[in-house]
mmCIF file of C-alpha atoms and ligand atoms in Angstrom:
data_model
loop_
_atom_site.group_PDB
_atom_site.id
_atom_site.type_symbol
_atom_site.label_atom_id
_atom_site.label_comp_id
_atom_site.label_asym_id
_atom_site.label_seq_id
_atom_site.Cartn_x
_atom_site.Cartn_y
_atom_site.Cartn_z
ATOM 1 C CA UNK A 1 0.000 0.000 0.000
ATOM 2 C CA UNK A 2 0.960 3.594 0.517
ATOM 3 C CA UNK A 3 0.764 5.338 3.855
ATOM 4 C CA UNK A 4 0.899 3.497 6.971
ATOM 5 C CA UNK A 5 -2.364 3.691 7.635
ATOM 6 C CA UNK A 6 -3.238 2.007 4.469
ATOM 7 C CA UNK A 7 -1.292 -0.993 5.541
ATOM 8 C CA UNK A 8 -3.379 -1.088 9.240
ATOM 9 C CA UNK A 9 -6.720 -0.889 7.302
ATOM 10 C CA UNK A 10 -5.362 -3.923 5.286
ATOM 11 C CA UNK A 11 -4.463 -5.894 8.327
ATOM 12 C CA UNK A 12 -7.655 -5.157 9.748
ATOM 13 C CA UNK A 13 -9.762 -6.295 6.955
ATOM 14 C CA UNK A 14 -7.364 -9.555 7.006
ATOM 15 C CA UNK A 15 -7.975 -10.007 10.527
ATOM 16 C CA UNK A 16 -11.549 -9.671 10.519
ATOM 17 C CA UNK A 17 -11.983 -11.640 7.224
ATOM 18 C CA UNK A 18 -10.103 -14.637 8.446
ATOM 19 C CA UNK A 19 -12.318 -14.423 11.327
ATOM 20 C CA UNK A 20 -15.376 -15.370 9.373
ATOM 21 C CA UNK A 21 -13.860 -17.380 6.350
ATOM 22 C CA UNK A 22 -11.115 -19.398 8.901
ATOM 23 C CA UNK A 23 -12.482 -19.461 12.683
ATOM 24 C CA UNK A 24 -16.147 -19.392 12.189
ATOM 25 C CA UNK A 25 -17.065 -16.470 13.519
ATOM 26 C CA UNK A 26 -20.626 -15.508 13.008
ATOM 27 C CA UNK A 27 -20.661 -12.207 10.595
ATOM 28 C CA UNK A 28 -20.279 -9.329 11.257
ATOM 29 C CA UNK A 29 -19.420 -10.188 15.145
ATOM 30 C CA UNK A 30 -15.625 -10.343 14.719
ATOM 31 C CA UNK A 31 -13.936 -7.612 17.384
ATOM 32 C CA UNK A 32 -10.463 -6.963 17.848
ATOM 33 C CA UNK A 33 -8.485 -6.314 20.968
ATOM 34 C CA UNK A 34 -6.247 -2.852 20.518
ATOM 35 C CA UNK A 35 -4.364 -0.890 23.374
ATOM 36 C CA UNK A 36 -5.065 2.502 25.085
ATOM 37 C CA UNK A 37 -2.463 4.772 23.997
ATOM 38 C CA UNK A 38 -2.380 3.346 20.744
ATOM 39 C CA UNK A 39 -1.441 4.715 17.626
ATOM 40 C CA UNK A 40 -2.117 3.541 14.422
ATOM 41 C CA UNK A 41 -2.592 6.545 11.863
ATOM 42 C CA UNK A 42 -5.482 8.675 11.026
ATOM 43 C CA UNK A 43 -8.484 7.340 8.778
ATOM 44 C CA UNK A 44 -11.944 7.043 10.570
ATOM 45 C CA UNK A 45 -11.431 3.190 11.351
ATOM 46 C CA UNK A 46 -8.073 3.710 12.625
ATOM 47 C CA UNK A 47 -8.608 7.120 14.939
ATOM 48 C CA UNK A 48 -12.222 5.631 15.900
ATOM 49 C CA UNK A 49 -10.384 2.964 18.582
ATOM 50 C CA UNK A 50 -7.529 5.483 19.768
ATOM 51 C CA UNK A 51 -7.810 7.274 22.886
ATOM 52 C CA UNK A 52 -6.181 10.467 22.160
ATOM 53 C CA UNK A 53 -8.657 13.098 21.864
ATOM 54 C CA UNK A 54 -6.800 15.204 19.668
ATOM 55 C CA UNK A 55 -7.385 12.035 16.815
ATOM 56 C CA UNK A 56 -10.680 11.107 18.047
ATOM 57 C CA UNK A 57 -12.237 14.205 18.780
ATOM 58 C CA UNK A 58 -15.381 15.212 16.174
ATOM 59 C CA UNK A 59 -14.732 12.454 13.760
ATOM 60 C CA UNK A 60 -17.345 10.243 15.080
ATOM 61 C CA UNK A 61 -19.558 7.903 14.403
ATOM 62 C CA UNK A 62 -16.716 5.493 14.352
ATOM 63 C CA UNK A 63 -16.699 1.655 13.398
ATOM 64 C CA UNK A 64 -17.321 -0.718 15.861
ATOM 65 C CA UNK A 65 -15.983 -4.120 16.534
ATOM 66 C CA UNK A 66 -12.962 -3.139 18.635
ATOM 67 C CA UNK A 67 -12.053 -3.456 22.425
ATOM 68 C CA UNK A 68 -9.753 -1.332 23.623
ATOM 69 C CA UNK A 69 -7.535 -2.495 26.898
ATOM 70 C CA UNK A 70 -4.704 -1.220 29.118
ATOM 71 C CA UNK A 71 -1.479 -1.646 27.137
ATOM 72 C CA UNK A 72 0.639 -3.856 29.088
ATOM 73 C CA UNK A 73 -1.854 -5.509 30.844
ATOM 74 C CA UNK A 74 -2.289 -9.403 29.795
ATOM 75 C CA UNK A 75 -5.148 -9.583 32.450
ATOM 76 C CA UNK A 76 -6.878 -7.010 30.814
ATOM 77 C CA UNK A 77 -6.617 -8.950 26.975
ATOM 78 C CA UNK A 78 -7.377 -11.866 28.434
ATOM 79 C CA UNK A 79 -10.882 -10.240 30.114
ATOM 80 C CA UNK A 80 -11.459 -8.889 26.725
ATOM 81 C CA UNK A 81 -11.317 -12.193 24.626
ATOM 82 C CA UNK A 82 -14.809 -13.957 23.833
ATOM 83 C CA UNK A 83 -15.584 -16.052 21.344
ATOM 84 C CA UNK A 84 -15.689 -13.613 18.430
ATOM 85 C CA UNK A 85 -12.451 -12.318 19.075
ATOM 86 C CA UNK A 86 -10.269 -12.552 15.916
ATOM 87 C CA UNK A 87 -7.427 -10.841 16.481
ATOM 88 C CA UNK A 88 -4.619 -8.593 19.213
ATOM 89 C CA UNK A 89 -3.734 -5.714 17.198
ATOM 90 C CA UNK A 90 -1.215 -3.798 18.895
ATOM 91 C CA UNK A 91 2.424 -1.520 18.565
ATOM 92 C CA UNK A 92 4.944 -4.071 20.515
ATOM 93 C CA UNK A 93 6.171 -0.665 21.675
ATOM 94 C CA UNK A 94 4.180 2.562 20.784
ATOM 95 C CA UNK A 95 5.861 5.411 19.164
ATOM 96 C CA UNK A 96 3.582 8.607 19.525
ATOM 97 C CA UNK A 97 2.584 7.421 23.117
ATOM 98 C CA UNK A 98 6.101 8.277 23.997
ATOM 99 C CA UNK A 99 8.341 5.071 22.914
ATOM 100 C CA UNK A 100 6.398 3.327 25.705
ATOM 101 C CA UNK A 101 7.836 0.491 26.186
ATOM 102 C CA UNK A 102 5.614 -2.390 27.916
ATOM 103 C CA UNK A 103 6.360 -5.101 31.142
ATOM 104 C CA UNK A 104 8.783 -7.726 29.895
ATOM 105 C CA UNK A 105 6.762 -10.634 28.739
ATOM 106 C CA UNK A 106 3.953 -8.650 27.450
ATOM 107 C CA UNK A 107 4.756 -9.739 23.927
ATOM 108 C CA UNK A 108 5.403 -13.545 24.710
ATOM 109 C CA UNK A 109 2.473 -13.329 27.215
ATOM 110 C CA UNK A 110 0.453 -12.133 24.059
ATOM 111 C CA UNK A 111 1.535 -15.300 21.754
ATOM 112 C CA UNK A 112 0.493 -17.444 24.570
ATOM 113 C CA UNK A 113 -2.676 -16.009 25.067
ATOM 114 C CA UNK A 114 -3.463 -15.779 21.123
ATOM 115 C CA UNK A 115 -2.313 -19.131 20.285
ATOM 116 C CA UNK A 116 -4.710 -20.941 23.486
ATOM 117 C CA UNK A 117 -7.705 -19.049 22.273
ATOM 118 C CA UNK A 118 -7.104 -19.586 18.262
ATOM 119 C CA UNK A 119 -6.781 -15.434 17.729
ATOM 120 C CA UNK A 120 -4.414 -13.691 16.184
ATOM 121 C CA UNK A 121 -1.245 -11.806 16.897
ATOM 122 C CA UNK A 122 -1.098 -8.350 14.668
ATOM 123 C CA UNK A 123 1.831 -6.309 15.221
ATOM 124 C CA UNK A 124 2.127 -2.733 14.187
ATOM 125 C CA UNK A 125 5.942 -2.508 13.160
ATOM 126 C CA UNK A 126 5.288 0.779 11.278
ATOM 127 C CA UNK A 127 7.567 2.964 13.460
ATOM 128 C CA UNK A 128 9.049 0.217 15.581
ATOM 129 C CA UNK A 129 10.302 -1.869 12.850
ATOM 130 C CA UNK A 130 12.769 -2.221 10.202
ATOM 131 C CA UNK A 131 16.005 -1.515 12.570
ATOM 132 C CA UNK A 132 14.622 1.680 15.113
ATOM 133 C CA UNK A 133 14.741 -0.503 18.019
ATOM 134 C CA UNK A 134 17.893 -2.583 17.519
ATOM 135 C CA UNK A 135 16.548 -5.548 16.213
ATOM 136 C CA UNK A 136 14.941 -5.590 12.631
ATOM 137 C CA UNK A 137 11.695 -5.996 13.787
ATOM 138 C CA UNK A 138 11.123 -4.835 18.158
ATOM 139 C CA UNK A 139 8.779 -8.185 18.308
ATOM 140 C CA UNK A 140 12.018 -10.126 17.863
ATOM 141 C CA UNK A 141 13.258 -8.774 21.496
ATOM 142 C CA UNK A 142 10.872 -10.945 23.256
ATOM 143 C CA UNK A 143 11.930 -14.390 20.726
ATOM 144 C CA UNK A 144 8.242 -14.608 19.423
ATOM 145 C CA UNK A 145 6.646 -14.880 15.690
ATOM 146 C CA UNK A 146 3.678 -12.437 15.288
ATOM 147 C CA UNK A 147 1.120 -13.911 12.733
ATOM 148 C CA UNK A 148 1.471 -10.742 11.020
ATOM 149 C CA UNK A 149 2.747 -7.228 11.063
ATOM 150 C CA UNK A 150 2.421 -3.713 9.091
ATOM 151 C CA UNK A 151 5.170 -1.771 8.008
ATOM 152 C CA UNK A 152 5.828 1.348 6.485
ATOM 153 C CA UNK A 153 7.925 4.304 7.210
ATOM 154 C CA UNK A 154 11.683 3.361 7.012
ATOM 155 C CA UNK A 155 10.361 0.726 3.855
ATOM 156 C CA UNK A 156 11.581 3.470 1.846
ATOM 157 C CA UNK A 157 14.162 5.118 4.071
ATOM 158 C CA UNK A 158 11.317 7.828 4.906
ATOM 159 C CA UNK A 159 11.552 8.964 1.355
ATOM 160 C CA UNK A 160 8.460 7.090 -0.511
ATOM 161 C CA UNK A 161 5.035 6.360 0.682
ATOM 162 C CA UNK A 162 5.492 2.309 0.797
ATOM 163 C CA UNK A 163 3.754 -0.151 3.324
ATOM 164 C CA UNK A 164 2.986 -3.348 3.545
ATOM 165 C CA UNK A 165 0.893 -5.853 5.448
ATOM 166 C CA UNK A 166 3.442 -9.266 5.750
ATOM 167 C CA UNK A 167 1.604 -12.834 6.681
ATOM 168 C CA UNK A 168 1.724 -15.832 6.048
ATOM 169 C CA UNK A 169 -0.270 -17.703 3.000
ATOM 170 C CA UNK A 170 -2.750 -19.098 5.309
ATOM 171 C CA UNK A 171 -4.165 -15.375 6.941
ATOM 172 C CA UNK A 172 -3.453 -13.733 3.075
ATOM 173 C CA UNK A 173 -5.290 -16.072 1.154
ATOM 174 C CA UNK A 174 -8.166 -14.207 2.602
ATOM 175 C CA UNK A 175 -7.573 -11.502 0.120
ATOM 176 C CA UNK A 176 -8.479 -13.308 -3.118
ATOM 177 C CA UNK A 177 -8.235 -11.398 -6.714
ATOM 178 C CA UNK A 178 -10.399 -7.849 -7.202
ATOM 179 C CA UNK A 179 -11.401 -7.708 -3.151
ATOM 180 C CA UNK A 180 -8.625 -5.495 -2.021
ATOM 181 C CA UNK A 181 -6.439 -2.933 -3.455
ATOM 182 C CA UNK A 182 -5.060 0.319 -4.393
ATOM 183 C CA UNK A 183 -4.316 2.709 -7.828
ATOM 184 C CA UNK A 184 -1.050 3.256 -6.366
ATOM 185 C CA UNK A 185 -0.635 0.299 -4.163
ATOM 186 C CA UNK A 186 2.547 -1.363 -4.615
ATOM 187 C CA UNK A 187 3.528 0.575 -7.891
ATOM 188 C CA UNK A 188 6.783 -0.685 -9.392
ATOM 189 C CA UNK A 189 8.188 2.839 -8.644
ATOM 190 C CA UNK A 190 7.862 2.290 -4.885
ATOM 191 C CA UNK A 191 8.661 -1.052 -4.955
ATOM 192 C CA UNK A 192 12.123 -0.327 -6.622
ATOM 193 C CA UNK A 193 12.522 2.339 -3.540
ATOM 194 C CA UNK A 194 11.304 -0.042 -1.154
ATOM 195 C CA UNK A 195 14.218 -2.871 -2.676
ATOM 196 C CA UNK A 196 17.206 0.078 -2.348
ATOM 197 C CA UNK A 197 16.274 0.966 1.190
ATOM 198 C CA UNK A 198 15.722 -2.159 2.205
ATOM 199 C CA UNK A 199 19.649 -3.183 0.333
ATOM 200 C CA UNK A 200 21.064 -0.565 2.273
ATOM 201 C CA UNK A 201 19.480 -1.510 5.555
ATOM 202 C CA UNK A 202 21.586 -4.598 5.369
ATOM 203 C CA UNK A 203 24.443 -3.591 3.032
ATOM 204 C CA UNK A 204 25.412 -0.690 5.792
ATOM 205 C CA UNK A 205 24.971 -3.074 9.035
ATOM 206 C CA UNK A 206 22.037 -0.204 10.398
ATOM 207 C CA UNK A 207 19.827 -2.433 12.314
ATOM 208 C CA UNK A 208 23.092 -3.484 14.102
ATOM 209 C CA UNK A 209 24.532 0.218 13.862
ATOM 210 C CA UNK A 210 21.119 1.012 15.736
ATOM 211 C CA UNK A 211 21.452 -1.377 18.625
ATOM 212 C CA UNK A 212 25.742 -0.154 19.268
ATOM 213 C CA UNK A 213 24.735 3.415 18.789
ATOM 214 C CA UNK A 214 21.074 3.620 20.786
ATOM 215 C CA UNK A 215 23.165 1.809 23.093
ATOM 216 C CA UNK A 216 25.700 4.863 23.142
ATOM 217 C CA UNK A 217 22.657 7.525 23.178
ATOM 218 C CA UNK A 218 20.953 5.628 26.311
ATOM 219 C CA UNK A 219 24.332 6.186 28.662
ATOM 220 C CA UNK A 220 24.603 9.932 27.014
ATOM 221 C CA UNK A 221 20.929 10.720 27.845
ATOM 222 C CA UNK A 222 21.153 9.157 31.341
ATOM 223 C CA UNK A 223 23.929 11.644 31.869
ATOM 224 C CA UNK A 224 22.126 14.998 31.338
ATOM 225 C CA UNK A 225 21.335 16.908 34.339
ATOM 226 C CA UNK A 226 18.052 15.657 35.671
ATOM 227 C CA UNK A 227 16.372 19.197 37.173
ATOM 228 C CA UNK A 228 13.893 18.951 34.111
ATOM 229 C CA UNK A 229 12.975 14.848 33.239
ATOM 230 C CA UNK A 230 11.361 12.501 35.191
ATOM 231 C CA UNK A 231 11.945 9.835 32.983
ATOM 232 C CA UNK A 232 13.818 8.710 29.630
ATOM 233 C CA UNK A 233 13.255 5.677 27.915
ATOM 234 C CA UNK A 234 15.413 4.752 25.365
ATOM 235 C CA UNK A 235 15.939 1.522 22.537
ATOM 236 C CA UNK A 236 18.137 1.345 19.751
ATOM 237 C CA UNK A 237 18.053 4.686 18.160
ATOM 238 C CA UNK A 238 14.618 5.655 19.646
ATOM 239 C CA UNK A 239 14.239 7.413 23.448
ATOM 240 C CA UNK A 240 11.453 8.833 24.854
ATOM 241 C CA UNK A 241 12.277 11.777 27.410
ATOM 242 C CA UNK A 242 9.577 12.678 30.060
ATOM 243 C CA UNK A 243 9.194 16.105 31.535
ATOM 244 C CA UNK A 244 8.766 17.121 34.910
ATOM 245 C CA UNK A 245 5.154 18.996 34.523
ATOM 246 C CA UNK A 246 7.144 22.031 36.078
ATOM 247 C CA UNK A 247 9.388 22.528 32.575
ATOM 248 C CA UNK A 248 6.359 23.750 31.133
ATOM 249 C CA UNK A 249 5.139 21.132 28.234
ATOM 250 C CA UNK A 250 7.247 19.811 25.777
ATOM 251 C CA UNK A 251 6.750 21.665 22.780
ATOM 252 C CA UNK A 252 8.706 24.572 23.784
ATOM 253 C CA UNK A 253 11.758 22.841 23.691
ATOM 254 C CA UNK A 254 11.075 21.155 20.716
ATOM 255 C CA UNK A 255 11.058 24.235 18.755
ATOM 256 C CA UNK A 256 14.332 25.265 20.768
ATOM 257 C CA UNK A 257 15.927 22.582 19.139
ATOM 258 C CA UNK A 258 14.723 23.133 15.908
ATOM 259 C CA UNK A 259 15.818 26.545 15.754
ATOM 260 C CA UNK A 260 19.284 24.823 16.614
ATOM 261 C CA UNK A 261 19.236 22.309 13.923
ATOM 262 C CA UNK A 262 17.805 18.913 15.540
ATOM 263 C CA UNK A 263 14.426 17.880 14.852
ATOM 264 C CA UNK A 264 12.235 16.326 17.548
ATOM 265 C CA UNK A 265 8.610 15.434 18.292
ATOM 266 C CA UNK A 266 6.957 16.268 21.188
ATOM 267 C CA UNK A 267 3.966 13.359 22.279
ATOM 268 C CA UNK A 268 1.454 13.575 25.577
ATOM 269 C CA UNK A 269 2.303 17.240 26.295
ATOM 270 C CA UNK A 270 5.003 16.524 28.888
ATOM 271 C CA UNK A 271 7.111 13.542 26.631
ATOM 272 C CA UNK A 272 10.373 14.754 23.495
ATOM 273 C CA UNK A 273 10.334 11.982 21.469
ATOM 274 C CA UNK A 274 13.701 11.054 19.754
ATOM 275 C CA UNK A 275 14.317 9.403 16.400
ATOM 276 C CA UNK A 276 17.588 10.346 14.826
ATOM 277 C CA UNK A 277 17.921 8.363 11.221
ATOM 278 C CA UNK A 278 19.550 5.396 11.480
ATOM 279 C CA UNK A 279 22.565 6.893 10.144
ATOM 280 C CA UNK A 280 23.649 8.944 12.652
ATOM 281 C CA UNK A 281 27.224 9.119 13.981
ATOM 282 C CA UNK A 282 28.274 9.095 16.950
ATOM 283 C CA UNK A 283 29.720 12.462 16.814
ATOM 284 C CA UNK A 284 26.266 13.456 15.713
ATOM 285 C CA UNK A 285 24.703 11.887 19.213
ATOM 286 C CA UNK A 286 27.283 13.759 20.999
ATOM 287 C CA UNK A 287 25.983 16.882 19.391
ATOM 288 C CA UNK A 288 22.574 16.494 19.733
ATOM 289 C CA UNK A 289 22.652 15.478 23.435
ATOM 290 C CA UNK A 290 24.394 18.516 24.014
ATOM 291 C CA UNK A 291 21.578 20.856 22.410
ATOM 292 C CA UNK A 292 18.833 19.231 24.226
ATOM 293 C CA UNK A 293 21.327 19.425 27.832
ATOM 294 C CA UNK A 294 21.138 23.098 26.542
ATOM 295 C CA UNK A 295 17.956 23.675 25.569
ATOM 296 C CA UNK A 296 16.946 21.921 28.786
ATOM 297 C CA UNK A 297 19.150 24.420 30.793
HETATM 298 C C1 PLP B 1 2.810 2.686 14.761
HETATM 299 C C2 PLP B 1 2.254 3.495 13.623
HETATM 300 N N1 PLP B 1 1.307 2.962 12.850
HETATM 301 C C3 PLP B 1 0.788 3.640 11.804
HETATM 302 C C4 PLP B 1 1.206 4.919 11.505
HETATM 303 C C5 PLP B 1 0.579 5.639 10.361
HETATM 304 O O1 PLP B 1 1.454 5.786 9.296
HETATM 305 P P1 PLP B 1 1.170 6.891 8.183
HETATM 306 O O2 PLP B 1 1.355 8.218 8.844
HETATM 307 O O3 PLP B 1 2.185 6.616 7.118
HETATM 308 O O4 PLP B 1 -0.235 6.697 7.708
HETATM 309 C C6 PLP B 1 2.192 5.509 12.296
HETATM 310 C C7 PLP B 1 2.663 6.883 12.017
HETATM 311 O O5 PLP B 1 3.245 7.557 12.834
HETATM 312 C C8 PLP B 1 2.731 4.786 13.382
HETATM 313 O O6 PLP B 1 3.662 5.316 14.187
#
């Protein structure tokens, strides 16, 4: 497909269609589990099971068929499964939230829980995959297979919209000729974009260049003065650095560091989120941590 989103709305018409054609479910019952805090891109489907108001907010009426839990919590998936329960959609670490990263086990808990009750396991890899998190995909730090993931983003180095919703045969031959597509879905122009970025992914070592050098910008960020954060979360090349409510809101300091060169996102008000290319040196870190020590100052 195209945009990210694109790729989610093809992974949830997968999950809900092998719902009816594979487990049985009675149509049009199937639900799907998703997190709190979630983020999965911006078309009515998509922002009608997020929680953020600022994506929610006057876009109703929204689809239904979708429970939304506490992310991290297995107890709460496992009170949301009944039997029309097709599928666990969620990020195995969510980006806009904040690169919130959940309890160790959550993921592995999730394959347990998916495989008992005959549902599956949808990972969005759209931010998290593809190298950010030191691994190619961030599922892979818990050892577990997903039954599917989207991914977009970094398919084309950040330079093409490309995605793509990956399964295996079995959950894909749901999608038979004529039911699913898109004009520009998978043109050979993206494609060949998709092929180069993916060759230099592996070429230039940068999912393992992501897990030496987050590893580098984790000690550097632990080291700034901690007057302003409450918290930083960082893996591979991707950190999450929470405010003290006191510094005033993120955004601020965002556009401090723009004005010096280094662009940053701020997520949840109080939260700078950090995702330097993959390609970054580690002079570059150096640099960087030292404007946002600054800017912080
Ligand atoms: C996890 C995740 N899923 C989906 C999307 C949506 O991608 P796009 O903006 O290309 O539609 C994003 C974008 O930030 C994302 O982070």
């Amino acid at each position: 497909m195209n945009s990210g989103a694109e790729a989610v709305e093809t992974a949830l018409k997968a999950m809900r269609k092998w719902g009816y054609d594979k487990k049985g479910i009675e149509y049009p019952k199937a639900e799907i589990i998703v997190a709190d805090g979630n983020f999965h891109g911006r078309t009515t489907t998509i922002v009608g099971f997020s929680t953020d108001p600022d994506s929610t907010s006057r876009f109703g009426p929204f689809t239904p068929g979708f429970a939304v839990v506490e992310y991290g919590s297995l107890e709460a998936v496992k009170a949301a499964i009944t039997p029309n329960t097709c599928a666990v959609f969620v990020e195995p670490i969510q980006g806009e939230a904040g690169v919130v990263i959940p309890p160790k086990g959550y993921l592995k808990g999730l394959r347990e829980l998916c495989t008992a009750n005959n549902i599956l396991l949808i990972l969005d890899e759209i931010q998290s995959g593809l190298g950010r998190t030191g691994k190619l995909f961030a599922f892979e730090h818990e050892g577990i297979r997903p039954d599917g993931i989207t991914i977009g983003k970094a398919l084309s180095g950040g330079l093409y919209p490309v995605s793509a919703f990956l399964s295996s045969d079995e959950i894909m031959d749901v999608f038979t000729p004529g039911i699913h597509g898109s004009t520009y879905g998978g043109n050979p122009l993206a494609c060949a974009v998709a092929r180069a970025a993916l060759d230099v992914l592996v070429d230039e070592k940068l999912v393992e260049r992501a897990a030496e050098l987050g590893a580098y910008l984790k000690t550097k960020l632990e080291a700034i003065p901690k007057d302003k954060i409450n918290a930083i979360r960082c893996i591979g090349l991707w950190a999450g650095v929470d405010l003290k409510p006191e510094a005033g809101g993120a955004r601020k300091y965002c556009y401090a560091l723009k004005d010096r060169g280094m662009l940053c996102k701020d997520t949840h008000v109080n939260t700078i989120r950090l995702a330097p290319p993959l390609v970054i040196t580690k002079e570059q870190i150096d640099w960087a941590v030292q404007q946002l020590t600054e800017v912080l100052a």
